[in-house]
Amino acid sequence: MNTQINIAGVTFKNPVTVGSGTFGSGMEYSEFVNLNRLGAVTTKGVANIPWPGNPTPRVTEVYGGMLNAIGLQNPGIDVFCERDLKFLEDYDTKVIVNVCGKSVQDYVDVVERLSDEKRVDLLEINVSCPNVKEGAIAFGQKADALFGITSELKKHAKQPIIMKLSPNVTDITEMARAAEAAGADALSLINTLTGMKIDINRRTFALANKTGGMSGPAIKPIAVRMVYQTAQAVKIPIIGMGGIATAEDAIEFILAGATGVSVGAANFVDPYATIKVIEGIEEYMRKYNVENITDLIGAVH
Amino acid sequence: MNTQINIAGVTFKNPVTVGSGTFGSGMEYSEFVNLNRLGAVTTKGVANIPWPGNPTPRVTEVYGGMLNAIGLQNPGIDVFCERDLKFLEDYDTKVIVNVCGKSVQDYVDVVERLSDEKRVDLLEINVSCPNVKEGAIAFGQKADALFGITSELKKHAKQPIIMKLSPNVTDITEMARAAEAAGADALSLINTLTGMKIDINRRTFALANKTGGMSGPAIKPIAVRMVYQTAQAVKIPIIGMGGIATAEDAIEFILAGATGVSVGAANFVDPYATIKVIEGIEEYMRKYNVENITDLIGAVH
Amino acid sequence: MKKKTLATVISQKEIAPGIFDMWLKTEIAAEAGAGQFIGVFSPDKSTILPRPISICEVDKAQSAIRLVYRIAGKGTAEFSKSVAGDTLEVLGVLGNGYDLEALQGKTVMLMGGGIGIPPMLELAKELFMQNEKLTAEGKAECKSEIIVVVGYRDAQTFLKEDLEKYGRVVIASEDGSVGTKGNVMNAVAEEGLKADAICSCGPMPMLRAIKKYAEEAGIPAFISLEEHMACGVGACLGCVVKTKEIDHHSHVNNARICTDGPVFLAADVEI
Amino acid sequence: MKKKTLATVISQKEIAPGIFDMWLKTEIAAEAGAGQFIGVFSPDKSTILPRPISICEVDKAQSAIRLVYRIAGKGTAEFSKSVAGDTLEVLGVLGNGYDLEALQGKTVMLMGGGIGIPPMLELAKELFMQNEKLTAEGKAECKSEIIVVVGYRDAQTFLKEDLEKYGRVVIASEDGSVGTKGNVMNAVAEEGLKADAICSCGPMPMLRAIKKYAEEAGIPAFISLEEHMACGVGACLGCVVKTKEIDHHSHVNNARICTDGPVFLAADVEI
């Protein structure tokens, strides 16, 4: 049984990674799971300089999910390289660094700073965070802007780049095609859906930021649909995510066309979720005599 | 305590109506609820001619919700007028007729046919059903197309028209503004989100149509966000919907800016849901000494 | 009148692997009959829709309904954990059921396959009671002759003893461990069974075979259909079946299984 | 080591309107201490995140943790229905807790307001036990003097008897039905209380008043903060509080309440 997958020339021992921002850089969850078992660790978004993020409340629960408006708080690329990448040196897993910024130059700065970092296998470009006011999301909601930033980053990046797409668009395939045309090596989707919750007793927004990104099991059908549509539209590999909590969920994404899968908010619900997903995929492969996991990618169409 | 609201000159005894397609024309649910208590009955979409709808399976459950791909099966406007409108003559509630079509002319035909029907108080124009292949959804996902059909229908409609918006767009406010600019009297949102479910054991789509419209509590945060954004963008009234199952949900939409609210898939979960929502709104008003429900509309901003 | 109400679990046990036998105390029992079904809600709120489950037996004196069902997903798995004293929300009674009068004076084959067997029990019981009533009324010639033909996967012959109380029971099993090896049609052939009418519930391939058999034999077959449902009361148009003739509700040859059915004359539907 | 594990409800009762007192049997108890909390998961899957609940009492001999919590929403409402023998998933032990050594030789006011009272019980108990240990070790001069000041809404003085086992208990109530009318600060003034250190948990306005009071009095106040959380283990950055100095984790003056806290020196945080 072979669970290996390949994303842009990088071989993962299995398709399972984590949603950026739900797993830190692995430190906190290393108390619960053996990081060596993961296909890859995807780190919390990092910018060229430290970002303070949004005011609290930053998180709230909704039916079958949650909203967050962390606002990409991060300590900046210098601390990240010294601390987080150093921490990950001890582990035998691929590292996907999620990169955020407010301007093209911000992204370029981070990408260039990371170009010599041996511990970085892939870059995931976050152009779809709904919680940052200054521009970033615009790259993820307009095809021409997405094309522009993707082609610019391709000029500077040493590692393959994964463009992380926003689901808050009319046509996900238009965005996917633009990223592919601009040279993206892979896509990841979906980022969170923009949502809102109002506290009817206090008559206030539940989040200080008013809106937040929705994640959790509730959004899975939308994510599966977008992964499927995208898989029909482009040839580059897809890392599927959005509500994956179980192996069954992960397999659903793979059958829909995802090469890799990310466990996101489910880490908060069950810190062992990633391992359970990995083991459950293996169990499914045994049950149905699937020799290579790649045989399942896009098998339903 | 006054629960009356006004949509385009039509006074509802309370803000509560039902999501089109979740309540037939009220016949089936009249066995469970007294239709006279509803602010309005919104009927299942009707076209100029009978539509057979999609093959089965047409519905499937997802976490905190469901997907449907009925495909707007309907007996056509003639049967609808003779049977459904006649049935509603016996009830003291407003009637919103949901109109669907595949071309502008289809919609015009229905709107004109209904212009002399005294029992019809408002028309809701369904340009956002994700389950019909031929064009209809295009009107709901492109601002210029939405503007076009809205202004055309305004020329023919005797009753006020409510444009029902699709959430499967990048910017709901752009669509809302286009409808308002074209003369729409009101808006209703959100229609269902396009989703997909794959049966991993059979390796097939759960729905014959592959994709379906997602409804249920799971989608509420997205709907509340869109209602809020739309309320900030236009002056015409909004009927809010998307995951409303309880009075608390309904009040959340009203506080976000909705004048009316629709109970949709929740009717399937609890056939008494509409009445419970009405009673719960009254209870909330008593608890917080709200004299007029209109004082709550858009009160959180 | 249909209602959504709280039922109390009287008992529940697993009678075959993954197949549960639950008695519910509920006012709905008063109106329940053979071929009808109820919607059972899962206590877990992540699964919101009612599960349509056919009625296996009704005890009107005790206001009780018996459901024998297979775990098919999250919802059924959830309420299979309920024990005596627990409550479950139910919606019902739903569907049309079998027309017993139409079966008077006939030899009727009740054909159930797999999880389609349970509704055959209440039907057998009601036909048996109709027979007793007819005899008491001096109309013994109107009695139905009851032959139950049931197809199991293996030797797990759940409900067999219950069925035997009401008529002759002929068994088929896929693995041949009990009765005829094969399906119910194989059993009919092997036993040389003949009937004036068929009532049936089971998987679609079986129902198709029965429809064909009945057409060739020139006898009516009343078949109970299954489809994914949302409302269960005829409003959502989720569970339709193509009909031969234009029906009065849809006008597009789509009968609603939940309300126009689940029992249809096989000749009327395209399956 | 933190873990997610299955705990068994030993007992649960409502001790004041909407306030529940639950003992859980769980291995997590072995590492649990005053000021820490655990995440409790609702059995209903429509609410997915753990509810952070502060530890009211620990019984290491019995591997038991006591939680006294208020129903604040769907999740807490759901697990308030659990009865003895039921199981609940829990995550823990979480947070830093109070530093007992830092309180040695001091007069310590333990100030709890409303649902901030429960963690003061385990703290009072641990200080009391530290005192006993110090006495046994011949270091009686290092004992802490324990004054518990608790503010209730009304005469529902939950946990009062438990607290009285470990020190002097001074009470305030908003409606004046018990003790000083007003809040804990009113009680401090009315009783003329003085302390060398404060440990506190309660609503934000109370914590702000205590921070100000402690600054003016030149004494340390250790306050326990609350914020909406998702992961509870420091990964999601949902529950942050602004800190005076740049912290080593965030580098943007945002300490994580779940892991860097929930107990902070009031002078270190901007609230």
Coordinates of C-alpha atoms in Angstrom, one line a residue, chain D residues 167-256:
Chain D
G167 CA -10.2 30.8 55.6
R168 CA -12.2 33.8 56.5
V169 CA -15.0 34.5 54.0
V170 CA -16.2 38.0 53.4
I171 CA -19.3 38.3 51.3
A172 CA -20.8 41.0 49.1
S173 CA -24.1 40.7 47.2
E174 CA -25.4 43.0 44.5
D175 CA -28.9 43.1 46.0
G176 CA -27.6 43.5 49.6
S177 CA -29.3 40.3 50.7
V178 CA -26.1 38.9 52.2
G179 CA -23.0 40.7 53.5
T180 CA -22.0 44.1 52.0
K181 CA -24.4 45.5 49.5
G182 CA -22.4 45.9 46.3
N183 CA -19.3 44.2 44.9
V184 CA -16.1 42.7 46.3
M185 CA -14.4 46.1 46.4
N186 CA -17.2 47.5 48.5
A187 CA -16.7 44.6 50.9
V188 CA -13.0 45.3 51.1
A189 CA -13.7 48.9 52.0
E190 CA -16.5 48.2 54.4
E191 CA -14.5 45.5 56.2
G192 CA -11.2 47.5 56.0
L193 CA -9.4 44.5 54.6
K194 CA -5.7 44.7 53.9
A195 CA -3.5 42.3 52.0
D196 CA 0.0 41.7 50.6
A197 CA -1.3 40.0 47.4
I198 CA -4.5 39.4 45.6
C199 CA -5.7 36.5 43.5
S200 CA -8.8 37.0 41.6
C201 CA -11.3 35.7 39.0
G202 CA -14.5 37.4 37.9
P203 CA -16.0 39.8 35.4
M204 CA -13.8 42.3 33.6
P205 CA -15.1 45.4 35.4
M206 CA -14.2 43.8 38.7
L207 CA -10.7 42.7 37.4
R208 CA -10.1 46.3 36.2
A209 CA -11.0 47.6 39.6
I210 CA -8.7 45.1 41.3
K211 CA -5.9 46.0 38.9
K212 CA -6.3 49.7 39.8
Y213 CA -6.6 48.9 43.6
A214 CA -3.5 46.7 43.6
E215 CA -1.5 49.3 41.7
E216 CA -2.5 52.0 44.2
A217 CA -1.8 49.7 47.1
G218 CA 1.5 48.6 45.6
I219 CA 0.7 44.9 45.9
P220 CA 0.7 42.2 43.2
A221 CA -2.7 41.1 41.9
F222 CA -2.8 37.8 40.1
I223 CA -5.9 37.8 37.9
S224 CA -7.5 35.1 35.9
L225 CA -8.7 36.2 32.5
E226 CA -11.4 34.8 30.2
E227 CA -11.8 35.1 26.5
H228 CA -13.5 33.2 23.7
M229 CA -11.2 30.2 22.8
A230 CA -11.0 27.7 20.0
C231 CA -8.0 25.4 20.5
G232 CA -7.2 26.0 24.2
V233 CA -3.6 24.9 23.6
G234 CA -2.0 28.1 22.3
A235 CA -2.2 27.3 18.5
C236 CA -5.1 29.4 17.2
L237 CA -4.3 32.8 18.7
G238 CA -8.0 33.3 19.4
C239 CA -7.7 34.2 23.1
V240 CA -5.1 37.0 23.4
V241 CA -4.7 39.8 25.9
K242 CA -2.6 42.9 25.3
T243 CA 0.6 42.9 27.4
K244 CA 2.6 45.8 28.6
E245 CA 5.9 44.3 27.4
I246 CA 6.7 42.4 24.2
D247 CA 6.2 38.8 25.0
H248 CA 8.4 36.0 23.7
H249 CA 5.8 34.1 21.8
S250 CA 3.8 36.7 19.8
H251 CA 6.4 39.4 19.6
V252 CA 3.4 41.7 19.2
N253 CA 2.3 42.2 22.9
N254 CA -0.4 39.5 22.6
A255 CA -0.2 36.9 25.3
R256 CA -2.3 33.8 24.9

